[in-house]
């Protein structure tokens, strides 16, 4: 019965380092989303998974960002050669099927605050 | 290109109804209006959605004008825990490729005792 879980809740890294952010969606949810939120702004879409496959990665800002969901459950967002501009809250959400026709609710985790020094 | 326009911020009194406006003058016939809110340090939380009829659930009511160009989210008895950023989003419900929510800056609502 747990909600969407994201770890770590906070991550501090140095410029140029590699980071991984983890998302555990609600059990049984096949759709998983990653968003990024900068201070004072609304969440910005990054990537959407339906099952194991990335159905839409059009929101990833560049090729330093990559996400996987190998078994269709847990997902990892990977950022290479981090830059100070990557500092933000990274939010994960899941929904039952990801079918817009069903007007599904998205359930969000509390996010990972990434700080790149 | 924002699909919705919301006031940047508003205050309301605890125990009173909070009416949050949203303009969506370019809304299409197959687009729904969704409301989410984000309490500090948490992820967004779904509140309610509607197409053209007014909707009510345990959290709020949604009033959509007849021409669908604007809507109002009503929190009937605001509490301090309702202090949050409220996002009004329009979303096509029947397009297979349009599954993602696009958030604007929202309205920062502060409930005061």
mmCIF file of N, CA, C and O in Angstrom, chain A residues 24-89:
data_model
loop_
_atom_site.group_PDB
_atom_site.id
_atom_site.type_symbol
_atom_site.label_atom_id
_atom_site.label_comp_id
_atom_site.label_asym_id
_atom_site.label_seq_id
_atom_site.Cartn_x
_atom_site.Cartn_y
_atom_site.Cartn_z
ATOM 1 N N UNK A 24 10.769 3.898 -6.932
ATOM 2 C CA UNK A 24 9.958 2.693 -6.752
ATOM 3 C C UNK A 24 8.491 3.084 -6.920
ATOM 4 O O UNK A 24 7.930 3.752 -6.043
ATOM 5 N N UNK A 25 7.862 2.698 -8.012
ATOM 6 C CA UNK A 25 6.469 3.113 -8.232
ATOM 7 C C UNK A 25 5.519 2.299 -7.363
ATOM 8 O O UNK A 25 5.928 1.348 -6.694
ATOM 9 N N UNK A 26 4.261 2.690 -7.393
ATOM 10 C CA UNK A 26 3.226 1.923 -6.708
ATOM 11 C C UNK A 26 3.130 0.554 -7.373
ATOM 12 O O UNK A 26 3.144 0.445 -8.617
ATOM 13 N N UNK A 27 3.036 -0.488 -6.554
ATOM 14 C CA UNK A 27 2.990 -1.844 -7.076
ATOM 15 C C UNK A 27 1.827 -2.018 -8.057
ATOM 16 O O UNK A 27 0.693 -1.611 -7.773
ATOM 17 N N UNK A 28 2.150 -2.588 -9.216
ATOM 18 C CA UNK A 28 1.111 -2.831 -10.209
ATOM 19 C C UNK A 28 0.950 -1.723 -11.224
ATOM 20 O O UNK A 28 0.252 -1.900 -12.232
ATOM 21 N N UNK A 29 1.565 -0.574 -10.981
ATOM 22 C CA UNK A 29 1.475 0.521 -11.948
ATOM 23 C C UNK A 29 2.449 0.269 -13.090
ATOM 24 O O UNK A 29 3.646 0.066 -12.884
ATOM 25 N N UNK A 30 1.912 0.304 -14.307
ATOM 26 C CA UNK A 30 2.765 0.029 -15.452
ATOM 27 C C UNK A 30 3.381 1.292 -16.042
ATOM 28 O O UNK A 30 4.373 1.228 -16.753
ATOM 29 N N UNK A 31 2.774 2.423 -15.772
ATOM 30 C CA UNK A 31 3.272 3.680 -16.325
ATOM 31 C C UNK A 31 4.119 4.408 -15.287
ATOM 32 O O UNK A 31 3.736 4.487 -14.114
ATOM 33 N N UNK A 32 5.246 4.941 -15.726
ATOM 34 C CA UNK A 32 6.150 5.656 -14.820
ATOM 35 C C UNK A 32 6.687 6.885 -15.534
ATOM 36 O O UNK A 32 7.029 6.840 -16.719
ATOM 37 N N UNK A 33 6.740 7.986 -14.798
ATOM 38 C CA UNK A 33 7.140 9.268 -15.366
ATOM 39 C C UNK A 33 8.255 9.868 -14.518
ATOM 40 O O UNK A 33 8.230 9.752 -13.290
ATOM 41 N N UNK A 34 9.139 10.579 -15.160
ATOM 42 C CA UNK A 34 10.120 11.410 -14.461
ATOM 43 C C UNK A 34 9.875 12.869 -14.836
ATOM 44 O O UNK A 34 9.656 13.192 -16.018
ATOM 45 N N UNK A 35 9.917 13.718 -13.828
ATOM 46 C CA UNK A 35 9.793 15.160 -13.997
ATOM 47 C C UNK A 35 10.958 15.829 -13.275
ATOM 48 O O UNK A 35 11.538 15.265 -12.351
ATOM 49 N N UNK A 36 11.248 17.058 -13.675
ATOM 50 C CA UNK A 36 12.258 17.860 -12.998
ATOM 51 C C UNK A 36 11.626 19.187 -12.614
ATOM 52 O O UNK A 36 10.874 19.771 -13.405
ATOM 53 N N UNK A 37 11.917 19.658 -11.413
ATOM 54 C CA UNK A 37 11.312 20.899 -10.938
ATOM 55 C C UNK A 37 12.388 21.826 -10.404
ATOM 56 O O UNK A 37 13.053 21.521 -9.419
ATOM 57 N N UNK A 38 12.510 22.969 -11.052
ATOM 58 C CA UNK A 38 13.429 24.000 -10.573
ATOM 59 C C UNK A 38 12.685 24.908 -9.605
ATOM 60 O O UNK A 38 11.446 24.983 -9.615
ATOM 61 N N UNK A 39 13.420 25.609 -8.803
ATOM 62 C CA UNK A 39 12.840 26.442 -7.752
ATOM 63 C C UNK A 39 11.858 27.464 -8.320
ATOM 64 O O UNK A 39 12.175 28.194 -9.249
ATOM 65 N N UNK A 40 10.657 27.462 -7.775
ATOM 66 C CA UNK A 40 9.662 28.448 -8.171
ATOM 67 C C UNK A 40 8.914 28.126 -9.451
ATOM 68 O O UNK A 40 8.091 28.925 -9.911
ATOM 69 N N UNK A 41 9.190 26.965 -10.030
ATOM 70 C CA UNK A 41 8.523 26.578 -11.268
ATOM 71 C C UNK A 41 7.752 25.287 -11.092
ATOM 72 O O UNK A 41 7.963 24.547 -10.128
ATOM 73 N N UNK A 42 6.853 25.023 -12.023
ATOM 74 C CA UNK A 42 6.140 23.762 -11.997
ATOM 75 C C UNK A 42 7.004 22.639 -12.523
ATOM 76 O O UNK A 42 8.027 22.870 -13.168
ATOM 77 N N UNK A 43 6.611 21.397 -12.250
ATOM 78 C CA UNK A 43 7.368 20.250 -12.752
ATOM 79 C C UNK A 43 7.414 20.233 -14.281
ATOM 80 O O UNK A 43 6.440 20.582 -14.938
ATOM 81 N N UNK A 44 8.549 19.792 -14.799
ATOM 82 C CA UNK A 44 8.785 19.737 -16.242
ATOM 83 C C UNK A 44 9.011 18.276 -16.637
ATOM 84 O O UNK A 44 9.859 17.597 -16.057
ATOM 85 N N UNK A 45 8.261 17.811 -17.609
ATOM 86 C CA UNK A 45 8.324 16.412 -18.046
ATOM 87 C C UNK A 45 9.695 16.056 -18.608
ATOM 88 O O UNK A 45 10.292 16.821 -19.369
ATOM 89 N N UNK A 46 10.189 14.878 -18.228
ATOM 90 C CA UNK A 46 11.452 14.378 -18.766
ATOM 91 C C UNK A 46 11.245 13.153 -19.646
ATOM 92 O O UNK A 46 11.624 13.123 -20.813
ATOM 93 N N UNK A 47 10.630 12.091 -19.068
ATOM 94 C CA UNK A 47 10.553 10.822 -19.766
ATOM 95 C C UNK A 47 9.390 10.008 -19.208
ATOM 96 O O UNK A 47 9.006 10.175 -18.051
ATOM 97 N N UNK A 48 8.831 9.156 -20.075
ATOM 98 C CA UNK A 48 7.692 8.324 -19.709
ATOM 99 C C UNK A 48 7.985 6.887 -20.109
ATOM 100 O O UNK A 48 8.424 6.623 -21.225
ATOM 101 N N UNK A 49 7.735 5.956 -19.191
ATOM 102 C CA UNK A 49 7.873 4.527 -19.449
ATOM 103 C C UNK A 49 6.498 3.869 -19.437
ATOM 104 O O UNK A 49 5.677 4.126 -18.574
ATOM 105 N N UNK A 50 6.286 2.980 -20.380
ATOM 106 C CA UNK A 50 5.148 2.086 -20.342
ATOM 107 C C UNK A 50 5.760 0.691 -20.252
ATOM 108 O O UNK A 50 6.295 0.182 -21.223
ATOM 109 N N UNK A 51 5.664 0.092 -19.073
ATOM 110 C CA UNK A 51 6.364 -1.168 -18.856
ATOM 111 C C UNK A 51 7.865 -0.935 -18.808
ATOM 112 O O UNK A 51 8.348 -0.041 -18.126
ATOM 113 N N UNK A 52 8.604 -1.721 -19.559
ATOM 114 C CA UNK A 52 10.058 -1.600 -19.554
ATOM 115 C C UNK A 52 10.581 -0.576 -20.548
ATOM 116 O O UNK A 52 11.734 -0.145 -20.447
ATOM 117 N N UNK A 53 9.768 -0.206 -21.491
ATOM 118 C CA UNK A 53 10.244 0.657 -22.567
ATOM 119 C C UNK A 53 9.944 2.120 -22.359
ATOM 120 O O UNK A 53 8.896 2.484 -21.830
ATOM 121 N N UNK A 54 10.872 2.957 -22.792
ATOM 122 C CA UNK A 54 10.668 4.403 -22.737
ATOM 123 C C UNK A 54 9.803 4.800 -23.929
ATOM 124 O O UNK A 54 10.279 4.825 -25.061
ATOM 125 N N UNK A 55 8.544 5.116 -23.660
ATOM 126 C CA UNK A 55 7.622 5.474 -24.732
ATOM 127 C C UNK A 55 7.855 6.882 -25.241
ATOM 128 O O UNK A 55 7.534 7.189 -26.386
ATOM 129 N N UNK A 56 8.402 7.727 -24.386
ATOM 130 C CA UNK A 56 8.649 9.110 -24.791
ATOM 131 C C UNK A 56 9.762 9.673 -23.932
ATOM 132 O O UNK A 56 9.594 9.790 -22.723
ATOM 133 N N UNK A 57 10.890 9.990 -24.543
ATOM 134 C CA UNK A 57 11.996 10.604 -23.801
ATOM 135 C C UNK A 57 12.267 12.008 -24.316
ATOM 136 O O UNK A 57 13.386 12.520 -24.182
ATOM 137 N N UNK A 58 11.250 12.613 -24.890
ATOM 138 C CA UNK A 58 11.439 13.910 -25.539
ATOM 139 C C UNK A 58 11.786 15.037 -24.572
ATOM 140 O O UNK A 58 12.283 16.080 -24.987
ATOM 141 N N UNK A 59 11.538 14.825 -23.281
ATOM 142 C CA UNK A 59 11.822 15.866 -22.307
ATOM 143 C C UNK A 59 13.236 15.835 -21.746
ATOM 144 O O UNK A 59 13.641 16.772 -21.045
ATOM 145 N N UNK A 60 13.985 14.792 -22.033
ATOM 146 C CA UNK A 60 15.365 14.738 -21.544
ATOM 147 C C UNK A 60 16.160 15.874 -22.184
ATOM 148 O O UNK A 60 16.177 16.005 -23.403
ATOM 149 N N UNK A 61 16.831 16.682 -21.394
ATOM 150 C CA UNK A 61 17.453 17.891 -21.936
ATOM 151 C C UNK A 61 18.631 17.641 -22.863
ATOM 152 O O UNK A 61 18.864 18.414 -23.785
ATOM 153 N N UNK A 62 19.375 16.577 -22.644
ATOM 154 C CA UNK A 62 20.531 16.260 -23.509
ATOM 155 C C UNK A 62 20.955 14.819 -23.236
ATOM 156 O O UNK A 62 20.341 14.123 -22.418
ATOM 157 N N UNK A 63 22.017 14.389 -23.922
ATOM 158 C CA UNK A 63 22.404 12.979 -23.822
ATOM 159 C C UNK A 63 23.141 12.644 -22.535
ATOM 160 O O UNK A 63 23.581 11.501 -22.356
ATOM 161 N N UNK A 64 23.303 13.588 -21.634
ATOM 162 C CA UNK A 64 23.870 13.264 -20.330
ATOM 163 C C UNK A 64 22.829 12.593 -19.434
ATOM 164 O O UNK A 64 23.176 11.995 -18.423
ATOM 165 N N UNK A 65 21.569 12.716 -19.828
ATOM 166 C CA UNK A 65 20.472 12.169 -19.039
ATOM 167 C C UNK A 65 19.997 10.872 -19.689
ATOM 168 O O UNK A 65 19.775 10.810 -20.901
ATOM 169 N N UNK A 66 19.793 9.868 -18.845
ATOM 170 C CA UNK A 66 19.330 8.580 -19.332
ATOM 171 C C UNK A 66 18.524 7.920 -18.227
ATOM 172 O O UNK A 66 18.798 8.125 -17.043
ATOM 173 N N UNK A 67 17.513 7.163 -18.587
ATOM 174 C CA UNK A 67 16.713 6.462 -17.578
ATOM 175 C C UNK A 67 16.433 5.051 -18.046
ATOM 176 O O UNK A 67 16.314 4.796 -19.241
ATOM 177 N N UNK A 68 16.323 4.151 -17.078
ATOM 178 C CA UNK A 68 16.043 2.753 -17.384
ATOM 179 C C UNK A 68 14.966 2.233 -16.453
ATOM 180 O O UNK A 68 14.762 2.760 -15.348
ATOM 181 N N UNK A 69 14.329 1.166 -16.912
ATOM 182 C CA UNK A 69 13.317 0.489 -16.091
ATOM 183 C C UNK A 69 13.329 -0.979 -16.523
ATOM 184 O O UNK A 69 12.392 -1.454 -17.141
ATOM 185 N N UNK A 70 14.387 -1.677 -16.213
ATOM 186 C CA UNK A 70 14.656 -2.998 -16.812
ATOM 187 C C UNK A 70 13.607 -4.069 -16.559
ATOM 188 O O UNK A 70 13.419 -4.948 -17.403
ATOM 189 N N UNK A 71 12.936 -4.030 -15.432
ATOM 190 C CA UNK A 71 11.960 -5.078 -15.128
ATOM 191 C C UNK A 71 10.546 -4.537 -15.065
ATOM 192 O O UNK A 71 9.646 -5.224 -14.577
ATOM 193 N N UNK A 72 10.379 -3.326 -15.513
ATOM 194 C CA UNK A 72 9.036 -2.756 -15.557
ATOM 195 C C UNK A 72 8.507 -2.286 -14.225
ATOM 196 O O UNK A 72 7.313 -2.002 -14.094
ATOM 197 N N UNK A 73 9.409 -2.177 -13.253
ATOM 198 C CA UNK A 73 8.975 -1.672 -11.944
ATOM 199 C C UNK A 73 9.872 -0.500 -11.542
ATOM 200 O O UNK A 73 9.618 0.624 -11.948
ATOM 201 N N UNK A 74 10.949 -0.791 -10.813
ATOM 202 C CA UNK A 74 11.875 0.260 -10.375
ATOM 203 C C UNK A 74 12.519 0.939 -11.577
ATOM 204 O O UNK A 74 12.840 0.299 -12.581
ATOM 205 N N UNK A 75 12.697 2.245 -11.458
ATOM 206 C CA UNK A 75 13.367 2.998 -12.516
ATOM 207 C C UNK A 75 14.535 3.774 -11.915
ATOM 208 O O UNK A 75 14.491 4.185 -10.751
ATOM 209 N N UNK A 76 15.555 3.961 -12.715
ATOM 210 C CA UNK A 76 16.711 4.747 -12.314
ATOM 211 C C UNK A 76 16.958 5.841 -13.343
ATOM 212 O O UNK A 76 17.032 5.559 -14.544
ATOM 213 N N UNK A 77 17.058 7.056 -12.872
ATOM 214 C CA UNK A 77 17.439 8.193 -13.716
ATOM 215 C C UNK A 77 18.932 8.414 -13.514
ATOM 216 O O UNK A 77 19.392 8.548 -12.371
ATOM 217 N N UNK A 78 19.655 8.443 -14.610
ATOM 218 C CA UNK A 78 21.113 8.545 -14.543
ATOM 219 C C UNK A 78 21.554 9.859 -15.188
ATOM 220 O O UNK A 78 21.101 10.189 -16.297
ATOM 221 N N UNK A 79 22.415 10.562 -14.515
ATOM 222 C CA UNK A 79 22.929 11.819 -15.048
ATOM 223 C C UNK A 79 24.453 11.743 -15.059
ATOM 224 O O UNK A 79 25.089 11.567 -14.018
ATOM 225 N N UNK A 80 25.028 11.901 -16.244
ATOM 226 C CA UNK A 80 26.488 11.872 -16.384
ATOM 227 C C UNK A 80 27.038 13.294 -16.389
ATOM 228 O O UNK A 80 26.347 14.240 -16.785
ATOM 229 N N UNK A 81 28.280 13.424 -15.960
ATOM 230 C CA UNK A 81 28.991 14.715 -16.031
ATOM 231 C C UNK A 81 28.081 15.852 -15.553
ATOM 232 O O UNK A 81 27.808 16.801 -16.289
ATOM 233 N N UNK A 82 27.629 15.735 -14.329
ATOM 234 C CA UNK A 82 26.654 16.704 -13.813
ATOM 235 C C UNK A 82 27.178 18.136 -13.907
ATOM 236 O O UNK A 82 28.382 18.399 -13.774
ATOM 237 N N UNK A 83 26.224 19.028 -14.116
ATOM 238 C CA UNK A 83 26.503 20.461 -14.192
ATOM 239 C C UNK A 83 25.681 21.179 -13.128
ATOM 240 O O UNK A 83 24.659 20.656 -12.671
ATOM 241 N N UNK A 84 26.112 22.377 -12.755
ATOM 242 C CA UNK A 84 25.396 23.117 -11.722
ATOM 243 C C UNK A 84 23.944 23.360 -12.122
ATOM 244 O O UNK A 84 23.048 23.374 -11.285
ATOM 245 N N UNK A 85 23.711 23.510 -13.396
ATOM 246 C CA UNK A 85 22.355 23.730 -13.889
ATOM 247 C C UNK A 85 21.445 22.521 -13.763
ATOM 248 O O UNK A 85 20.232 22.633 -13.957
ATOM 249 N N UNK A 86 22.007 21.378 -13.422
ATOM 250 C CA UNK A 86 21.183 20.179 -13.206
ATOM 251 C C UNK A 86 20.546 20.182 -11.824
ATOM 252 O O UNK A 86 19.697 19.337 -11.527
ATOM 253 N N UNK A 87 20.954 21.096 -10.974
ATOM 254 C CA UNK A 87 20.406 21.160 -9.624
ATOM 255 C C UNK A 87 18.911 21.436 -9.692
ATOM 256 O O UNK A 87 18.475 22.417 -10.316
ATOM 257 N N UNK A 88 18.143 20.572 -9.074
ATOM 258 C CA UNK A 88 16.676 20.662 -9.110
ATOM 259 C C UNK A 88 16.121 19.533 -8.256
ATOM 260 O O UNK A 88 16.869 18.685 -7.761
ATOM 261 N N UNK A 89 14.796 19.521 -8.125
ATOM 262 C CA UNK A 89 14.115 18.371 -7.538
ATOM 263 C C UNK A 89 13.663 17.467 -8.676
ATOM 264 O O UNK A 89 13.002 17.930 -9.611
#
